[in-house]
Short mmCIF file of C-alpha atoms and ligand atoms in Angstrom, two decimals:
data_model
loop_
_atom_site.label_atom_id
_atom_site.label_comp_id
_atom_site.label_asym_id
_atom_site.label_seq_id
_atom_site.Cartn_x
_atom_site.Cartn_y
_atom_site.Cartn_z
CA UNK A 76 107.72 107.80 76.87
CA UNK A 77 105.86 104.97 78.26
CA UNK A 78 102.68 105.28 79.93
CA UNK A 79 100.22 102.65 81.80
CA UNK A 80 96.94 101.45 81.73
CA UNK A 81 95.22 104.81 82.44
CA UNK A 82 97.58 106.81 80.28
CA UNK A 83 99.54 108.45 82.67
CA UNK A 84 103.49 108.48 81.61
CA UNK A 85 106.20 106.57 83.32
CA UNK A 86 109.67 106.87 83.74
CA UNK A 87 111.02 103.56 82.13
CA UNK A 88 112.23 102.64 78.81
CA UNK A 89 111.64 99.05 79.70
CA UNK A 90 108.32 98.06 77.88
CA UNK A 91 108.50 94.69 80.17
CA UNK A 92 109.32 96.82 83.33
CA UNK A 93 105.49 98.35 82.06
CA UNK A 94 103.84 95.23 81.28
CA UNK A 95 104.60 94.47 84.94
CA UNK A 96 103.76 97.49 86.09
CA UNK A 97 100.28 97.18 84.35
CA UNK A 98 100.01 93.90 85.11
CA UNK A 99 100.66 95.02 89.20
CA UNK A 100 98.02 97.53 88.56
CA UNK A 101 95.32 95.84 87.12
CA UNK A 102 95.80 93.06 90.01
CA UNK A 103 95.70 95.26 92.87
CA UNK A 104 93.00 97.42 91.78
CA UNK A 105 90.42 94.67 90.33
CA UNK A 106 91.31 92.82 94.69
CA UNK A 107 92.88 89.51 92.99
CA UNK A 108 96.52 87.90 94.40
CA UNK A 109 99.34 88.31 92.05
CA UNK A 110 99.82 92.40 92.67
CA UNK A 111 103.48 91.70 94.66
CA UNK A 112 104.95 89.00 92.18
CA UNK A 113 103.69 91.85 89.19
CA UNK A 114 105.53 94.72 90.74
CA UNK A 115 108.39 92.73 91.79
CA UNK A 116 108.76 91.60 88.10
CA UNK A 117 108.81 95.49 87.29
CA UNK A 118 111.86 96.46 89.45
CA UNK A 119 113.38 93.17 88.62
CA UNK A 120 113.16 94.02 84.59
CA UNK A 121 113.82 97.76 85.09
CA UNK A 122 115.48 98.55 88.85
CA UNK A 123 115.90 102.07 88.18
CA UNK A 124 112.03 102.07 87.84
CA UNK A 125 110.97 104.27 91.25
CA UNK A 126 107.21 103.86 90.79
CA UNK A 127 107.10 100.27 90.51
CA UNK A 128 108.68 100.34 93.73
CA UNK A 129 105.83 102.64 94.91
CA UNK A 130 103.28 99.62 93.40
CA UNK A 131 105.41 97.17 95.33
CA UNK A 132 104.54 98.98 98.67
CA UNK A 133 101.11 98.79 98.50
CA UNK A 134 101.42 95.28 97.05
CA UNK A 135 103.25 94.35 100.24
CA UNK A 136 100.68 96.38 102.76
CA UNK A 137 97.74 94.72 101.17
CA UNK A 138 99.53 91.13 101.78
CA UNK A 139 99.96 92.23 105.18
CA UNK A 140 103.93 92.29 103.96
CA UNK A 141 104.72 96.00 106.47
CA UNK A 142 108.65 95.44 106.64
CA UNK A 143 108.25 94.84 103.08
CA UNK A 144 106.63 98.01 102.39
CA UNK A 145 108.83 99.84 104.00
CA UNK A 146 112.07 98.58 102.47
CA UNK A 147 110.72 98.98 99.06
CA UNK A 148 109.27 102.61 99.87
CA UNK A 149 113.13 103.56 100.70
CA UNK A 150 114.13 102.23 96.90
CA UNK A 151 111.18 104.44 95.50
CA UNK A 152 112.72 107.39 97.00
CA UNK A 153 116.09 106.66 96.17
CA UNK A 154 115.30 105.95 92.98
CA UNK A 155 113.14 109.20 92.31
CA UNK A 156 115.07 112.15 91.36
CA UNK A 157 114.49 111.40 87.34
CA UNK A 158 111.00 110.42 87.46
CA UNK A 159 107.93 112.92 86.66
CA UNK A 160 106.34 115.67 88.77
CA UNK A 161 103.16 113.05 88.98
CA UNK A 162 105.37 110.10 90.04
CA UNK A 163 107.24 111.97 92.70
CA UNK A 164 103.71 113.33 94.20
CA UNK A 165 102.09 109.26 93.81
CA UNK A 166 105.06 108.59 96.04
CA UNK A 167 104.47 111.21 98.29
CA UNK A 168 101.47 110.63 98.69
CA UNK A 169 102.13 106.94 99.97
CA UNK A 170 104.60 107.73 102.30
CA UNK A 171 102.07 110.11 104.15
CA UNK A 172 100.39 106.87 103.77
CA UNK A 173 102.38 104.53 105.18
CA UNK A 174 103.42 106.59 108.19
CA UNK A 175 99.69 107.04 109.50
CA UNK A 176 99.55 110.72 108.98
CA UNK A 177 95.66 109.52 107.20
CA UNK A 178 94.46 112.92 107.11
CA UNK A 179 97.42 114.59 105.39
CA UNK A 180 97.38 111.49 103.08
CA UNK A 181 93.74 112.24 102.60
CA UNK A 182 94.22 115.89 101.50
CA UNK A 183 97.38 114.78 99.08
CA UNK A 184 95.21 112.43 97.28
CA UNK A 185 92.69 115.04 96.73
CA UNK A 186 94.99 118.10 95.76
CA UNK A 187 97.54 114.87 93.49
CA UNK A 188 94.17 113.95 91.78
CA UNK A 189 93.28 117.65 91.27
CA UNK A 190 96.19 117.71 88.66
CA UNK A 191 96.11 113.91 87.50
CA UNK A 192 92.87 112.37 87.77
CA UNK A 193 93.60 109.18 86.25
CA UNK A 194 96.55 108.56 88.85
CA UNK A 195 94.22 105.15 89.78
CA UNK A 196 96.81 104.11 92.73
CA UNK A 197 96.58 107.45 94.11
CA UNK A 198 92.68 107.29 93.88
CA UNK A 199 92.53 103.98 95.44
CA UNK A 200 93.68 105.20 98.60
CA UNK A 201 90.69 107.32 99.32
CA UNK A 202 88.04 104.95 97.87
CA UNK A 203 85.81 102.46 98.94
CA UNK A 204 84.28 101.89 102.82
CA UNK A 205 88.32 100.77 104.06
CA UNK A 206 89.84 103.47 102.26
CA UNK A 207 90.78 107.14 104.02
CA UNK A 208 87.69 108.30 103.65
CA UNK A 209 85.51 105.92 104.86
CA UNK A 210 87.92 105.48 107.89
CA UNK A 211 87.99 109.56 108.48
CA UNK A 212 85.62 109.28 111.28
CA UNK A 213 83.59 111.76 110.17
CA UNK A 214 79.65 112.46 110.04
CA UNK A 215 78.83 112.32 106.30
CA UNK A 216 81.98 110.16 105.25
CA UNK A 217 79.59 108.64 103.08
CA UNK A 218 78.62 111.42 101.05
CA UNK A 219 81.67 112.78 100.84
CA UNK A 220 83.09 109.43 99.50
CA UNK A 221 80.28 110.12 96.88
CA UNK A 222 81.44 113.33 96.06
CA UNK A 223 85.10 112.03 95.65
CA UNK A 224 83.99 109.19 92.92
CA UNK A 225 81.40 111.69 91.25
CA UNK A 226 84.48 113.62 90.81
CA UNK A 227 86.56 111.39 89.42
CA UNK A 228 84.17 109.51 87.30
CA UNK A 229 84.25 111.33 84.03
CA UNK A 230 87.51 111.19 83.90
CA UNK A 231 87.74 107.88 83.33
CA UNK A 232 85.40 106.94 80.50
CA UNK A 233 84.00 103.10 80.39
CA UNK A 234 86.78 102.12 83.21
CA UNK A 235 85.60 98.72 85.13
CA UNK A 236 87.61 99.81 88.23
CA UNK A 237 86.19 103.77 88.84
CA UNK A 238 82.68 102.22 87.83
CA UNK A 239 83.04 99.74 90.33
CA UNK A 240 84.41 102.65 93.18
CA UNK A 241 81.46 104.91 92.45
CA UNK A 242 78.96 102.01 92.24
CA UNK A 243 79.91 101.50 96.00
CA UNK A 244 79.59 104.70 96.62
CA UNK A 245 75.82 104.95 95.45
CA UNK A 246 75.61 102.01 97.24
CA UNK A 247 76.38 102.94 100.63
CA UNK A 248 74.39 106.34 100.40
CA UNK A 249 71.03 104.30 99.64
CA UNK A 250 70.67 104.26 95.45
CA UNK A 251 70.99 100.48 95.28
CA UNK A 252 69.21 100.15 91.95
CA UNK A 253 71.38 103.07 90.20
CA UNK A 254 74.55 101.31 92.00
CA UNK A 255 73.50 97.97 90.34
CA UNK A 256 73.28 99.36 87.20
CA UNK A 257 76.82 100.73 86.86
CA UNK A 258 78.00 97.54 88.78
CA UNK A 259 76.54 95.22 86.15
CA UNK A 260 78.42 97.40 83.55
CA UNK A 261 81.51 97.12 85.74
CA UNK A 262 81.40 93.45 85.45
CA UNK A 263 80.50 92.55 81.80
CA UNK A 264 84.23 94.89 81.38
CA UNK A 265 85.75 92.86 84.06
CA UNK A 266 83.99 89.56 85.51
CA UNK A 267 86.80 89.32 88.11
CA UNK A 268 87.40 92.59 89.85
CA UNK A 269 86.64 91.11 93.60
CA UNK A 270 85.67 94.81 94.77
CA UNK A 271 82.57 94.92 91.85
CA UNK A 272 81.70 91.25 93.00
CA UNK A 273 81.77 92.25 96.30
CA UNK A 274 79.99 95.37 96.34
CA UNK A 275 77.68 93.44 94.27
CA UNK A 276 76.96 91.43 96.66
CA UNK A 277 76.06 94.22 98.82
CA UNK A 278 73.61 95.52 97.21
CA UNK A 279 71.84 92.19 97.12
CA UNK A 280 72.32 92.53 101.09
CA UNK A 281 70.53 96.28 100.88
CA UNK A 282 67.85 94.83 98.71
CA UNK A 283 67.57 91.64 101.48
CA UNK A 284 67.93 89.25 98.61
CA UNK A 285 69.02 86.57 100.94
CA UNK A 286 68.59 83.58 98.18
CA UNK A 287 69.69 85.74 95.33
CA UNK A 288 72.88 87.02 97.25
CA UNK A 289 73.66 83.16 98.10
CA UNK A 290 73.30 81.69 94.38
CA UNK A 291 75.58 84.84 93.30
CA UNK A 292 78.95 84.37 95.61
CA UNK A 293 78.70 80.39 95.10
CA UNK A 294 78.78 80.36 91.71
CA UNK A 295 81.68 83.58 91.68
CA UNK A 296 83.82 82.28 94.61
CA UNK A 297 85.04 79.31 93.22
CA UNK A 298 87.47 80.77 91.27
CA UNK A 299 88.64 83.32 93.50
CA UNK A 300 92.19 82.50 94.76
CA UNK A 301 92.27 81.99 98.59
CA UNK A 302 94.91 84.01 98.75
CA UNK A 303 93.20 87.36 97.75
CA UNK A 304 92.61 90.10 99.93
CA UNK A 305 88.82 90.05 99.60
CA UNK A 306 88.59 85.96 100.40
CA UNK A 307 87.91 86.22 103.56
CA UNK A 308 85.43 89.01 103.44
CA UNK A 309 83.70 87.55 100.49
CA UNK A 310 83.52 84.48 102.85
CA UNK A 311 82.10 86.49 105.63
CA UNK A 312 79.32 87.52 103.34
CA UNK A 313 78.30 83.82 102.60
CA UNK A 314 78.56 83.23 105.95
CA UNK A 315 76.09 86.50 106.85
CA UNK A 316 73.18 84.62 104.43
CA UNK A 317 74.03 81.06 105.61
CA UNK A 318 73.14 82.77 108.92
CA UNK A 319 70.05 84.58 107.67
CA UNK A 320 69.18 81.62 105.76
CA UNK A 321 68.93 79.42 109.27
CA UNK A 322 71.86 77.49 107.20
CA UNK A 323 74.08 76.88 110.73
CA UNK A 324 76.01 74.39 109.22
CA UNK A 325 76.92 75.76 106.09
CA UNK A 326 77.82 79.41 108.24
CA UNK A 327 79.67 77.75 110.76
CA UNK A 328 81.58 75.68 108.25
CA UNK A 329 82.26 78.83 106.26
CA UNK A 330 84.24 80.63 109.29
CA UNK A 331 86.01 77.52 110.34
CA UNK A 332 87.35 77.55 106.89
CA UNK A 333 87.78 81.28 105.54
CA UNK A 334 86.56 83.93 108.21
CA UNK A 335 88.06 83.99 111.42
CA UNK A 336 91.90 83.96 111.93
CA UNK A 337 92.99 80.61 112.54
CA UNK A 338 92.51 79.27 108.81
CA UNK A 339 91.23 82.08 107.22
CA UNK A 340 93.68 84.59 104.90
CA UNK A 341 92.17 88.19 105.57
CA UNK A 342 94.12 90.98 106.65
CA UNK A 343 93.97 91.38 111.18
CA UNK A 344 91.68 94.13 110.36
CA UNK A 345 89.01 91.40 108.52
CA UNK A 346 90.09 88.88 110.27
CA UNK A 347 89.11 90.11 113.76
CA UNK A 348 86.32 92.64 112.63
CA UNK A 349 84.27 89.75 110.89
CA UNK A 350 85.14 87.48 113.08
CA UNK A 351 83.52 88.77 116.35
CA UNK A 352 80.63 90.64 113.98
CA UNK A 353 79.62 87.09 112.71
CA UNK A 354 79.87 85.53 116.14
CA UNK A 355 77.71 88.49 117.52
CA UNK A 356 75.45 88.32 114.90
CA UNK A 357 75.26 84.47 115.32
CA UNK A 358 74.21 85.16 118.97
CA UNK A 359 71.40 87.60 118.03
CA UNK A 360 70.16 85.44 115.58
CA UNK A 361 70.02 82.70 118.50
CA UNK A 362 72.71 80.53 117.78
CA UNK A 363 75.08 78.98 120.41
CA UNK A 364 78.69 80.47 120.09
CA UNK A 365 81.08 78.36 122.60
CA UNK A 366 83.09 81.05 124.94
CA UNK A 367 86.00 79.37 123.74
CA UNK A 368 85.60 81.20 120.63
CA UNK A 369 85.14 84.72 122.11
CA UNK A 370 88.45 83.75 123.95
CA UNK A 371 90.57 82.76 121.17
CA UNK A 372 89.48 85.73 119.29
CA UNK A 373 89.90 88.49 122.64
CA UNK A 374 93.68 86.70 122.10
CA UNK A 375 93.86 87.51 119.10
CA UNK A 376 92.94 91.62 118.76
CA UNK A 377 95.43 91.46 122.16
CA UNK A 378 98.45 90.29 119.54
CA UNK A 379 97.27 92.25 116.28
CA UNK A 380 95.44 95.38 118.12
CA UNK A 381 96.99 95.56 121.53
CA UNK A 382 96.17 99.68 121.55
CA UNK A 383 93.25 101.55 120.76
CA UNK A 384 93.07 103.57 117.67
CA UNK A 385 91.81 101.78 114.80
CA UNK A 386 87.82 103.09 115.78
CA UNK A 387 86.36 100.27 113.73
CA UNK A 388 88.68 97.52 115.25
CA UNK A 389 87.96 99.01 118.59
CA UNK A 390 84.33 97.98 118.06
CA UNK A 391 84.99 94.55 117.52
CA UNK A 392 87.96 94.36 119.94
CA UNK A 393 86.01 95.36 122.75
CA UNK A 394 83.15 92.98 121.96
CA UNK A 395 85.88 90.39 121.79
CA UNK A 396 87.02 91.46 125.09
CA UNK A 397 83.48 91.75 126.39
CA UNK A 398 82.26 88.10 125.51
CA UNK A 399 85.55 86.53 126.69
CA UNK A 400 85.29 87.99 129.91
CA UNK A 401 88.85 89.74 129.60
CA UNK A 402 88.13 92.76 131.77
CA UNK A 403 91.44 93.98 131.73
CA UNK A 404 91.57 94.91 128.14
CA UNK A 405 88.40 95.99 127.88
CA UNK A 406 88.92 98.69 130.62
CA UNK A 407 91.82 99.83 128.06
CA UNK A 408 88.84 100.83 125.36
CA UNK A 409 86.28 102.62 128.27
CA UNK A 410 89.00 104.40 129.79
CA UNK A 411 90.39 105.54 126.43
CA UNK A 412 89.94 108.20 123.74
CA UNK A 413 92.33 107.32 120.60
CA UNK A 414 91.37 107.13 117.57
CA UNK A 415 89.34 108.63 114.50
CA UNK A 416 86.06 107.76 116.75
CA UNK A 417 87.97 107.23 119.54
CA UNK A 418 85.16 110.02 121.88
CA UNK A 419 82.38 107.59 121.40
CA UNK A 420 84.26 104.17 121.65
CA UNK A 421 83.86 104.22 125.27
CA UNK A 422 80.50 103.94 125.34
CA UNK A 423 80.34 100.90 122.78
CA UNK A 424 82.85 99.36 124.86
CA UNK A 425 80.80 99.72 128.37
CA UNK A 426 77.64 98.93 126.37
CA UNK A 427 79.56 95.36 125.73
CA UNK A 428 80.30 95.10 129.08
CA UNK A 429 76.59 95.91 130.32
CA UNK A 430 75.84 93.25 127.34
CA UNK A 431 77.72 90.49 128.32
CA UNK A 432 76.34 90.48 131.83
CA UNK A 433 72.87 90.75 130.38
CA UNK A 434 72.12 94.18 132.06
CA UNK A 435 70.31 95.75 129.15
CA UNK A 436 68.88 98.31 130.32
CA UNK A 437 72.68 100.04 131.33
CA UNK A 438 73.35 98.93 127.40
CA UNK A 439 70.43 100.67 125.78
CA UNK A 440 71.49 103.94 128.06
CA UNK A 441 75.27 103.39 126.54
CA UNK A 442 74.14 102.97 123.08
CA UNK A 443 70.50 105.18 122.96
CA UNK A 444 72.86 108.90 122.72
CA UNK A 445 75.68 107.47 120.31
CA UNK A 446 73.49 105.90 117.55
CA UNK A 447 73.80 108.70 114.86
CA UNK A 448 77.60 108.34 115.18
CA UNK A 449 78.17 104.83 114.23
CA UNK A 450 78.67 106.02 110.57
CA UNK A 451 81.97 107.49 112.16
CA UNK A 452 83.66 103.94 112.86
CA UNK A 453 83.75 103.30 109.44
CA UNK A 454 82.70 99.59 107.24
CA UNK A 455 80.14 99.12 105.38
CA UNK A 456 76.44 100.23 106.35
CA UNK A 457 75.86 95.54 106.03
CA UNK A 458 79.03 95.54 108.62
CA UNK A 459 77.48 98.41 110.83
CA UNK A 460 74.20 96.09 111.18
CA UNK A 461 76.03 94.69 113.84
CA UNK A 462 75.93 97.70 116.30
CA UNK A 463 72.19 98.73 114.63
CA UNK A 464 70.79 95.27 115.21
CA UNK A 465 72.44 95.04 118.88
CA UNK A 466 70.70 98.10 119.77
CA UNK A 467 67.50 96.32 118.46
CA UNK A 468 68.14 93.32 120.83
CA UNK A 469 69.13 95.46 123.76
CA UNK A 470 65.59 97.27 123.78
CA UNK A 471 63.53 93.98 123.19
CA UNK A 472 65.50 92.31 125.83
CA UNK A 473 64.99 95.63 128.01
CA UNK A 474 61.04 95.36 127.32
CA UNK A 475 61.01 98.44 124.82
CA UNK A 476 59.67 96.25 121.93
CA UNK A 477 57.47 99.62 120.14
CA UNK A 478 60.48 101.61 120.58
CA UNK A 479 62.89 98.26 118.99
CA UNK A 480 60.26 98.04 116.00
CA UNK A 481 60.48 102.09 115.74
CA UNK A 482 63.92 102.29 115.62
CA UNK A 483 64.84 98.96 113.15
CA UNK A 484 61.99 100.86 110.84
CA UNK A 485 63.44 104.39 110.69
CA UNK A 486 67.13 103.10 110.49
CA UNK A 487 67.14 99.58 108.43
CA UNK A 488 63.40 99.71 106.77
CA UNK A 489 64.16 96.73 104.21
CA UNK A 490 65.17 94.59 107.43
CA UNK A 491 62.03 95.90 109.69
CA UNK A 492 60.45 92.42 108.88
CA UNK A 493 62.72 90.11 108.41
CA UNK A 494 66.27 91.20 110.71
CA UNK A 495 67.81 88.16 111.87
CA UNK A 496 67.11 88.56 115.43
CA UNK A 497 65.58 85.87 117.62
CA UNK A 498 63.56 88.13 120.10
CA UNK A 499 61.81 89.55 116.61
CA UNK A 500 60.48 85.82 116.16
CA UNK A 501 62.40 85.81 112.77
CA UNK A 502 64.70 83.11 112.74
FE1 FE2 B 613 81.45 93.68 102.56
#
């Protein structure tokens, strides 16, 4: 029998339909374009070949490709009465997946991986700050994300990709230096897996390496292919130090051109949730950002997020709303309650509102009891900055400035000095 990259066997007789498959695999898992045309390949060399099928939907759902996914996730099932126990369970799995049941997809990943914990596309789903743990909305998603790759990781041996998943891990419960080390191992096995770059460059954000994080994505970008899922992100981050930096030009340049919708190639999720974070961030840092911008971007979460439910969309949706002025779909997100985080959004949302209009001291009352649940909207701890620094700027611009320098101290120490907020004289 065949088997792919991590061992696990297949049901094909087709050593291209494999190639393809492992060529799908390695693509999707290392965050590079070329996943779909692999797994299409597959099917095309071997069409009796259910699980490339399976690879083909989340090919398709990472290019943003839903009808896609779903046509192809009808061939895996069709096709799946001779494949293996494992197979039929991978494809399970993804059609919990795929129909937004995240929690039972959550606990199928867990009990799948219980049995085969090399299954890497099952894994996937549950790693990283995006995946269905980091997006459970829970207190402590972080360390239980920690738990999952501590798990996993002897099972896979000197693997670039579960390095690189538990290296994120470490760093997004605080052990930057032990999460570089494993990185830089990650990397001198794979040079190109986007999510080790990436969370590379977060822990140069953790550590406030400002220069350091700028010389590292400029010389790695180059040679990333627009197309990728991580571009735009990746582009975000450059933008995030340009901003730090007091580099306007070059940040403003960089979200023209990669970040928010209109020419960038992220997913709606990036695309809107960096979008109005850089904007905001731009703002605090005490940059101009023309209302024209909020607009086009309010329009924008109307078309790809027109309900609540998402928790860490909702953020950035109702800041979009906020700064555009567009009351009536911001009243959607204060009067609501869906989603994962869905019993605190409210209060972010009328702590926009309160924003907008300048009236901070309504803003640090929204914000002041919901603090210790921002971990629940899920993103990374450089993409929750956004809400921690806010709450900075709302107490400074309320007149609380001990309190402001108290509370950027206890939460963000390595930024107590240097955050790029204008009220802290820093920029
Ligand atoms: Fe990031």
């Amino acid at each position: 029998m065949l088997s792919d990259f991590y061992g696990n066997n297949l049901t094909t007789t087709t050593g291209l339909a494999r190639d393809n498959y492992d060529v799908g695999l390695k693509a999707f898992l290392s965050a590079n374009y070329g996943a779909e045309q692999a797994f299409s390949l597959a099917v095309e060399a071997d069409p009796n070949f259910s699980l490339a099928y399976a690879g083909l939907v989340r090919a398709h759902m990472a290019a943003g490709n839903l009808k896609a996914a779903a046509s192809a996730l009808i061939t895996a099932k069709k096709m799946v009465n001779g494949a293996t126990e494992r197979e039929k369970s991978h494809i399970y799995c993804i059609e919990l997946l795929t129909s937004g049941k995240s929690k039972e997809a959550r606990e199928a990943v867990y009990k799948h991986l219980l049995e085969w914990p090399r299954d890497a596309l099952v894994a996937q789903i549950n790693t990283s700050v995006f995946g269905l743990i980091g997006f459970s909305g829970q207190i402590g998603r972080e360390n239980d994300l920690l738990d999952f790759t501590e798990m996993l990781l002897p099972h896979y041996a000197e693997d670039w990709w579960m390095m690189s998943m538990h290296a994120i891990s470490l760093c997004e419960t605080g052990q930057t230096i032990a999460s570089m080390e494993l990185m830089e191992k990650s990397l001198d096995l794979n040079p190109r897996n986007a999510n080790a770059a990436h969370f590379f460059a977060h822990i140069l954000y953790e550590e406030n390496e400002v220069e350091a994080g700028r010389d590292y994505l400029h010389a790695w970008m180059p040679s990333y292919d627009r197309r990728s899922i991580l571009h735009g992100h990746l582009s975000w981050h450059e933008a995030l130090w340009a901003l730090q930096d007091g580099d306007e030009t070059k940040m403003w340049a960089t979200i023209d051109s990669s970040v928010s919708p209109e020419k960038g190639t992220s997913l709606p999720l990036n695309a809107l949730t960096d979008t109005a974070a850089i904007y905001y961030r731009a703002e605090l840092a005490g940059y101009k950002v023309d209302t024209k911008r909020w607009s086009r971007l309010s329009e924008y979460a109307v078309q790809n997020f027109p309900n609540m439910g998402q928790s860490f969309a909702d953020v950035h949706a109702s800041l979009s709303h906020a700064m555009a002025g567009n009351d009536e779909y911001l009243q959607k997100y204060i009067e609501g309650k869906n989603g994962f985080a869905g019993d605190v959004i409210p209060f972010i949302a009328k702590a926009w509102k309160a924003i907008a209009k300048g009236e901070w001291l309504i803003a640090a009352q929204e914000l002041a009891p919901n603090i210790d649940d921002f971990e629940r909207f899920g993103g990374s701890r450089a993409q929750r900055d956004l809400l921690e620094f806010t709450y900075v700027n709302v107490l400074l611009r309320a007149g609380d400035t001990k309190k402001a320098k108290n509370v950027l101290l206890r939460r963000r120490p390595k930024f107590s000095q240097t955050a790029p907020i204008k009220l802290l004289g820093k920029i």
